[in-house]
């Protein structure tokens, strides 16, 4: 399967309509896609990846392989209970924990995530527009958004058949922006009952997937998809996933405009249908709903 690629550079001018259609299809049928020409500083992306790898080699690698999980790897490990990973979580907003992450990474991570927030907000606008909602609908629904970054390494594993890098799950939140390894594979998403391998990153693409709350707000039009990470025997995989989520006090529900009408008499629907048979179905549902108010 060829994973959708969305070129944000074509969102301006004549290419916007086609690109918006591609984005809508990616969100509706896949729940994940690659993003090109996203505007994030490429030198900064390289810097963040380099610093994370440096921190892993200097401060995380030895302690991971000295852990009980690594030492006990084998038939006695219950793979359903553990993940072959190490890392830390950077909370950017609303309450930053910047002083809790490695000092080596603080300045670069702050700058990188600040740029990602702008990208996430732009994607939220495009998704809202594609759903027929106000451009700021998702941003308002999530307000004040929580933004955090999971920085992870999936260390080289001598027995990858014994354990998962990360067990299968969907993401709880909103829009996830992933900066990942350009050499080591492992990430897989479920599509039509089959696991689709996400290859190592080409160039400076960012991988995007949607979380549970986007599926809820879109009333199931857009999909939150299960994914997992395989352990690898040939190398250690880098993953820097930034989550643009609803704030903790945000009250989430399907956008009313996207909810089907309910509690009407079929006879009333037929009467309205007789005069609107050849019009748009979605508009008809919307009008029926407004008539019931």
C-alpha positions as a Markdown table, in Angstrom:
| # | Residue | x | y | z |
|---|---|---|---|---|
| 1 | Unk | 0.0 | 0.0 | 0.0 |
| 2 | Unk | 1.3 | 3.5 | -0.8 |
| 3 | Unk | 0.9 | 5.7 | 2.2 |
| 4 | Unk | -0.7 | 9.1 | 1.3 |
| 5 | Unk | 1.7 | 12.1 | 1.0 |
| 6 | Unk | 0.3 | 15.6 | 1.6 |
| 7 | Unk | 2.3 | 18.5 | 0.2 |
| 8 | Unk | 1.4 | 21.5 | 2.3 |
| 9 | Unk | 3.2 | 23.7 | -0.3 |
| 10 | Unk | 0.3 | 23.0 | -2.7 |
| 11 | Unk | -2.3 | 24.4 | -0.2 |
| 12 | Unk | -1.9 | 27.8 | -1.8 |
| 13 | Unk | -3.2 | 28.7 | -5.3 |
| 14 | Unk | -4.6 | 26.3 | -7.9 |
| 15 | Unk | -3.5 | 23.1 | -6.1 |
| 16 | Unk | -5.4 | 23.7 | -2.9 |
| 17 | Unk | -8.7 | 22.0 | -3.9 |
| 18 | Unk | -6.9 | 18.8 | -5.0 |
| 19 | Unk | -4.6 | 18.8 | -2.0 |
| 20 | Unk | -7.6 | 19.3 | 0.4 |
| 21 | Unk | -9.3 | 16.3 | -1.2 |
| 22 | Unk | -6.2 | 14.2 | -0.7 |
| 23 | Unk | -6.0 | 15.3 | 2.9 |
| 24 | Unk | -9.6 | 14.4 | 3.5 |
| 25 | Unk | -9.2 | 11.0 | 2.0 |
| 26 | Unk | -6.1 | 10.3 | 4.0 |
| 27 | Unk | -7.9 | 11.2 | 7.3 |
| 28 | Unk | -11.1 | 9.4 | 6.3 |
| 29 | Unk | -9.6 | 6.1 | 4.9 |
| 30 | Unk | -6.2 | 5.9 | 6.5 |
| 31 | Unk | -5.9 | 8.0 | 9.7 |
| 32 | Unk | -2.2 | 8.7 | 8.9 |
| 33 | Unk | -0.1 | 10.3 | 6.2 |
| 34 | Unk | 3.3 | 11.8 | 5.3 |
| 35 | Unk | 3.6 | 15.6 | 5.3 |
| 36 | Unk | 5.9 | 17.4 | 2.9 |
| 37 | Unk | 6.8 | 21.1 | 2.8 |
| 38 | Unk | 5.5 | 21.6 | 6.3 |
| 39 | Unk | 7.7 | 24.6 | 7.1 |
| 40 | Unk | 9.6 | 23.2 | 10.1 |
| 41 | Unk | 13.2 | 24.2 | 10.0 |
| 42 | Unk | 15.3 | 21.4 | 8.6 |
| 43 | Unk | 18.5 | 22.2 | 10.4 |
| 44 | Unk | 16.5 | 22.2 | 13.6 |
| 45 | Unk | 15.1 | 18.8 | 12.9 |
| 46 | Unk | 18.6 | 17.5 | 12.3 |
| 47 | Unk | 19.8 | 19.1 | 15.5 |
| 48 | Unk | 17.0 | 17.6 | 17.6 |
| 49 | Unk | 17.6 | 14.1 | 16.2 |
| 50 | Unk | 21.3 | 14.4 | 16.7 |
| 51 | Unk | 21.0 | 15.6 | 20.3 |
| 52 | Unk | 18.6 | 12.8 | 21.2 |
| 53 | Unk | 20.8 | 10.2 | 19.7 |
| 54 | Unk | 23.8 | 11.7 | 21.6 |
| 55 | Unk | 21.9 | 11.7 | 24.9 |
| 56 | Unk | 20.9 | 8.0 | 24.3 |
| 57 | Unk | 24.5 | 6.9 | 23.7 |
| 58 | Unk | 25.8 | 8.9 | 26.7 |
| 59 | Unk | 23.1 | 8.5 | 29.3 |
| 60 | Unk | 20.4 | 6.0 | 28.4 |
| 61 | Unk | 21.9 | 3.0 | 26.5 |
| 62 | Unk | 24.0 | 1.5 | 29.2 |
| 63 | Unk | 21.2 | 1.8 | 31.9 |
| 64 | Unk | 18.7 | 0.3 | 29.5 |
| 65 | Unk | 20.8 | -2.8 | 28.8 |
| 66 | Unk | 21.4 | -3.1 | 32.5 |
| 67 | Unk | 17.7 | -3.1 | 33.3 |
| 68 | Unk | 15.7 | -6.2 | 34.4 |
| 69 | Unk | 13.8 | -6.2 | 31.1 |
| 70 | Unk | 17.0 | -6.4 | 29.0 |
| 71 | Unk | 18.7 | -8.9 | 31.3 |
| 72 | Unk | 15.7 | -11.2 | 31.4 |
| 73 | Unk | 14.8 | -11.1 | 27.7 |
| 74 | Unk | 13.8 | -14.5 | 26.6 |
| 75 | Unk | 10.9 | -17.0 | 26.8 |
| 76 | Unk | 10.1 | -16.0 | 30.4 |
| 77 | Unk | 9.3 | -12.4 | 29.3 |
| 78 | Unk | 5.5 | -11.8 | 28.9 |
| 79 | Unk | 5.5 | -9.7 | 25.8 |
| 80 | Unk | 2.0 | -8.5 | 26.4 |
| 81 | Unk | 3.1 | -6.6 | 29.5 |
| 82 | Unk | 6.3 | -4.8 | 28.4 |
| 83 | Unk | 7.6 | -2.4 | 25.8 |
| 84 | Unk | 11.2 | -2.5 | 24.5 |
| 85 | Unk | 11.8 | 1.2 | 24.7 |
| 86 | Unk | 13.4 | 3.9 | 26.8 |
| 87 | Unk | 13.0 | 7.7 | 26.8 |
| 88 | Unk | 11.3 | 10.7 | 28.5 |
| 89 | Unk | 8.3 | 13.0 | 28.1 |
| 90 | Unk | 8.7 | 16.7 | 27.5 |
| 91 | Unk | 5.5 | 18.7 | 28.5 |
| 92 | Unk | 5.5 | 22.0 | 26.6 |
| 93 | Unk | 2.1 | 23.5 | 27.5 |
| 94 | Unk | 0.2 | 24.5 | 29.5 |
| 95 | Unk | 2.6 | 23.6 | 32.3 |
| 96 | Unk | 6.1 | 23.1 | 31.0 |
| 97 | Unk | 8.5 | 20.6 | 32.6 |
| 98 | Unk | 11.5 | 21.9 | 30.6 |
| 99 | Unk | 13.8 | 21.7 | 33.6 |
| 100 | Unk | 13.1 | 18.0 | 34.0 |
| 101 | Unk | 14.5 | 17.0 | 30.6 |
| 102 | Unk | 18.2 | 16.6 | 29.8 |
| 103 | Unk | 19.9 | 20.0 | 29.7 |
| 104 | Unk | 21.5 | 19.1 | 26.4 |
| 105 | Unk | 18.1 | 19.2 | 24.7 |
| 106 | Unk | 16.3 | 22.0 | 26.4 |
| 107 | Unk | 16.9 | 24.9 | 24.0 |
| 108 | Unk | 16.5 | 22.8 | 20.8 |
| 109 | Unk | 13.3 | 21.1 | 22.0 |
| 110 | Unk | 11.7 | 24.3 | 23.0 |
| 111 | Unk | 12.3 | 25.8 | 19.6 |
| 112 | Unk | 11.3 | 22.7 | 17.7 |
| 113 | Unk | 8.0 | 22.1 | 19.6 |
| 114 | Unk | 7.1 | 25.8 | 19.3 |
| 115 | Unk | 7.3 | 25.4 | 15.5 |
| 116 | Unk | 5.3 | 22.2 | 15.6 |
| 117 | Unk | 2.5 | 23.9 | 17.5 |
| 118 | Unk | 2.0 | 26.3 | 14.6 |
| 119 | Unk | 2.0 | 23.3 | 12.2 |
| 120 | Unk | -0.5 | 21.4 | 14.3 |
| 121 | Unk | -2.8 | 24.5 | 14.5 |
| 122 | Unk | -2.6 | 24.8 | 10.7 |
| 123 | Unk | -3.5 | 21.1 | 10.3 |
| 124 | Unk | -6.4 | 21.6 | 12.7 |
| 125 | Unk | -7.7 | 24.4 | 10.6 |
| 126 | Unk | -7.5 | 22.3 | 7.4 |
| 127 | Unk | -9.2 | 19.3 | 9.0 |
| 128 | Unk | -12.0 | 21.6 | 10.3 |
| 129 | Unk | -12.4 | 23.1 | 6.9 |
| 130 | Unk | -12.6 | 19.7 | 5.2 |
| 131 | Unk | -15.3 | 18.7 | 7.7 |
| 132 | Unk | -17.4 | 21.7 | 6.8 |
| 133 | Unk | -16.8 | 23.3 | 10.2 |
| 134 | Unk | -15.4 | 26.7 | 11.1 |
| 135 | Unk | -11.7 | 26.9 | 10.6 |
| 136 | Unk | -11.0 | 27.3 | 14.3 |
| 137 | Unk | -13.4 | 24.6 | 15.4 |
| 138 | Unk | -10.9 | 22.0 | 16.4 |
| 139 | Unk | -8.6 | 24.5 | 18.1 |
| 140 | Unk | -11.5 | 25.8 | 20.1 |
| 141 | Unk | -12.7 | 22.3 | 21.0 |
| 142 | Unk | -9.3 | 21.5 | 22.3 |
| 143 | Unk | -8.7 | 24.8 | 24.1 |
| 144 | Unk | -6.4 | 25.3 | 25.9 |
| 145 | Unk | -4.5 | 22.5 | 24.0 |
| 146 | Unk | -2.1 | 20.3 | 25.8 |
| 147 | Unk | 1.2 | 19.9 | 23.9 |
| 148 | Unk | 3.8 | 17.3 | 24.8 |
| 149 | Unk | 6.5 | 15.3 | 23.2 |
| 150 | Unk | 7.4 | 11.6 | 23.8 |
| 151 | Unk | 11.1 | 11.2 | 23.0 |
| 152 | Unk | 11.9 | 7.5 | 22.6 |
| 153 | Unk | 14.6 | 5.1 | 21.5 |
| 154 | Unk | 13.7 | 1.5 | 20.7 |
| 155 | Unk | 17.1 | -0.2 | 21.4 |
| 156 | Unk | 18.6 | -2.8 | 19.2 |
| 157 | Unk | 17.2 | -6.2 | 20.3 |
| 158 | Unk | 18.9 | -9.5 | 20.0 |
| 159 | Unk | 15.6 | -11.4 | 20.2 |
| 160 | Unk | 13.0 | -9.2 | 18.6 |
| 161 | Unk | 10.5 | -12.1 | 18.3 |
| 162 | Unk | 10.3 | -12.1 | 22.1 |
| 163 | Unk | 9.0 | -8.6 | 22.7 |
| 164 | Unk | 7.3 | -5.6 | 21.1 |
| 165 | Unk | 9.0 | -2.3 | 20.8 |
| 166 | Unk | 5.6 | -0.7 | 21.7 |
| 167 | Unk | 2.4 | -2.6 | 22.0 |
| 168 | Unk | -0.6 | -2.1 | 19.8 |
| 169 | Unk | -2.8 | 1.0 | 20.7 |
| 170 | Unk | -4.5 | 4.0 | 19.3 |
| 171 | Unk | -3.5 | 7.5 | 20.5 |
| 172 | Unk | -5.8 | 9.1 | 23.0 |
| 173 | Unk | -5.5 | 12.7 | 21.9 |
| 174 | Unk | -5.7 | 14.8 | 18.8 |
| 175 | Unk | -3.0 | 15.4 | 16.1 |
| 176 | Unk | 0.3 | 13.5 | 16.4 |
| 177 | Unk | 3.4 | 14.8 | 14.6 |
| 178 | Unk | 6.2 | 12.3 | 14.4 |
| 179 | Unk | 9.9 | 12.9 | 13.7 |
| 180 | Unk | 11.3 | 9.4 | 13.3 |
| 181 | Unk | 14.4 | 7.5 | 12.3 |
| 182 | Unk | 15.7 | 7.7 | 8.7 |
| 183 | Unk | 17.4 | 4.2 | 8.8 |
| 184 | Unk | 15.7 | 1.8 | 11.3 |
| 185 | Unk | 12.2 | 0.6 | 10.6 |
| 186 | Unk | 9.6 | -0.8 | 13.1 |
| 187 | Unk | 6.5 | 1.4 | 13.1 |
| 188 | Unk | 3.4 | -0.3 | 11.7 |
| 189 | Unk | -0.3 | 0.9 | 11.3 |
| 190 | Unk | -3.4 | -1.3 | 10.9 |
| 191 | Unk | -5.2 | -0.7 | 7.6 |
| 192 | Unk | -8.1 | -2.8 | 6.4 |
| 193 | Unk | -7.1 | -5.6 | 8.7 |
| 194 | Unk | -3.4 | -5.7 | 7.6 |
| 195 | Unk | -0.3 | -4.2 | 9.3 |
| 196 | Unk | 1.2 | -1.5 | 7.0 |
| 197 | Unk | 4.9 | -0.9 | 7.6 |
| 198 | Unk | 5.9 | 2.8 | 7.8 |
| 199 | Unk | 9.3 | 3.0 | 6.2 |
| 200 | Unk | 12.1 | 5.1 | 7.7 |
| 201 | Unk | 11.7 | 8.8 | 6.9 |
| 202 | Unk | 12.7 | 10.1 | 3.5 |
| 203 | Unk | 14.3 | 13.5 | 3.6 |
| 204 | Unk | 12.5 | 15.9 | 6.0 |
| 205 | Unk | 9.0 | 14.5 | 5.9 |
| 206 | Unk | 6.9 | 14.4 | 9.1 |
| 207 | Unk | 4.6 | 11.5 | 9.8 |
| 208 | Unk | 1.1 | 12.5 | 11.0 |
| 209 | Unk | -1.6 | 10.3 | 12.6 |
| 210 | Unk | -4.9 | 11.2 | 14.2 |
| 211 | Unk | -5.9 | 10.4 | 17.8 |
| 212 | Unk | -9.2 | 9.3 | 19.4 |
| 213 | Unk | -10.5 | 12.8 | 20.0 |
| 214 | Unk | -10.4 | 13.8 | 16.3 |
| 215 | Unk | -12.4 | 10.7 | 15.6 |
| 216 | Unk | -15.0 | 11.7 | 18.2 |
| 217 | Unk | -15.2 | 15.3 | 17.1 |
| 218 | Unk | -15.6 | 14.3 | 13.5 |
| 219 | Unk | -18.3 | 11.8 | 14.5 |
| 220 | Unk | -16.3 | 9.0 | 13.1 |
| 221 | Unk | -15.6 | 10.6 | 9.7 |
| 222 | Unk | -11.9 | 10.7 | 10.5 |
| 223 | Unk | -10.1 | 7.7 | 12.0 |
| 224 | Unk | -7.8 | 7.0 | 14.9 |
| 225 | Unk | -5.9 | 3.9 | 13.9 |
| 226 | Unk | -4.1 | 1.2 | 15.9 |
| 227 | Unk | -0.4 | 1.0 | 15.6 |
| 228 | Unk | 2.6 | -0.6 | 17.2 |
| 229 | Unk | 6.4 | -0.7 | 17.0 |
| 230 | Unk | 8.4 | -3.8 | 16.3 |
| 231 | Unk | 11.7 | -4.4 | 18.0 |
| 232 | Unk | 14.7 | -4.6 | 15.6 |
| 233 | Unk | 17.8 | -6.7 | 15.7 |
| 234 | Unk | 19.9 | -4.5 | 13.4 |
| 235 | Unk | 19.6 | -1.1 | 15.0 |
| 236 | Unk | 18.0 | 1.3 | 17.5 |
| 237 | Unk | 15.0 | 3.3 | 16.2 |
| 238 | Unk | 14.5 | 7.0 | 17.1 |
| 239 | Unk | 11.0 | 8.4 | 17.6 |
| 240 | Unk | 10.1 | 11.9 | 18.6 |
| 241 | Unk | 6.3 | 12.2 | 18.7 |
| 242 | Unk | 4.6 | 15.5 | 19.5 |
| 243 | Unk | 1.0 | 15.4 | 20.7 |
| 244 | Unk | -1.4 | 18.3 | 20.0 |
| 245 | Unk | -4.2 | 17.2 | 22.4 |
| 246 | Unk | -7.3 | 18.7 | 24.0 |
| 247 | Unk | -6.6 | 20.4 | 27.3 |
| 248 | Unk | -7.5 | 18.4 | 30.4 |
| 249 | Unk | -10.7 | 20.3 | 31.0 |
| 250 | Unk | -11.8 | 20.4 | 27.4 |
| 251 | Unk | -15.3 | 18.8 | 27.0 |
| 252 | Unk | -15.3 | 16.7 | 23.9 |
| 253 | Unk | -18.3 | 15.7 | 21.8 |
| 254 | Unk | -19.1 | 15.2 | 18.1 |
| 255 | Unk | -19.5 | 18.5 | 16.2 |
| 256 | Unk | -23.3 | 19.0 | 16.1 |
| 257 | Unk | -23.2 | 19.8 | 12.4 |
| 258 | Unk | -21.8 | 16.3 | 11.8 |
| 259 | Unk | -24.3 | 14.3 | 13.8 |
| 260 | Unk | -27.1 | 12.6 | 12.0 |
| 261 | Unk | -30.7 | 13.8 | 12.7 |
| 262 | Unk | -32.7 | 11.6 | 15.1 |
| 263 | Unk | -36.1 | 11.1 | 16.6 |
| 264 | Unk | -38.1 | 12.1 | 13.5 |
| 265 | Unk | -41.1 | 10.4 | 11.9 |
| 266 | Unk | -40.2 | 8.6 | 8.7 |
| 267 | Unk | -43.3 | 10.1 | 7.0 |
| 268 | Unk | -41.9 | 13.5 | 7.7 |
| 269 | Unk | -38.6 | 12.5 | 6.2 |
| 270 | Unk | -40.3 | 11.1 | 3.1 |
| 271 | Unk | -42.3 | 14.3 | 2.6 |
| 272 | Unk | -39.1 | 16.4 | 2.7 |
| 273 | Unk | -37.3 | 13.8 | 0.5 |
| 274 | Unk | -39.9 | 14.1 | -2.2 |
| 275 | Unk | -38.8 | 17.7 | -2.8 |
| 276 | Unk | -35.1 | 17.2 | -2.3 |
| 277 | Unk | -34.4 | 13.8 | -3.8 |
| 278 | Unk | -31.8 | 15.1 | -6.3 |
| 279 | Unk | -30.0 | 17.4 | -3.9 |
| 280 | Unk | -27.1 | 16.6 | -1.6 |
| 281 | Unk | -27.8 | 14.0 | 1.0 |
| 282 | Unk | -25.7 | 15.7 | 3.7 |
| 283 | Unk | -27.5 | 19.0 | 3.2 |
| 284 | Unk | -30.8 | 17.1 | 3.5 |
| 285 | Unk | -29.7 | 15.5 | 6.8 |
| 286 | Unk | -28.7 | 18.9 | 8.1 |
| 287 | Unk | -31.9 | 20.6 | 7.1 |
| 288 | Unk | -34.0 | 17.8 | 8.7 |
| 289 | Unk | -32.0 | 18.3 | 11.9 |
| 290 | Unk | -32.7 | 22.0 | 11.8 |
| 291 | Unk | -36.4 | 21.4 | 11.2 |
| 292 | Unk | -36.5 | 19.3 | 14.4 |
| 293 | Unk | -35.2 | 22.1 | 16.6 |
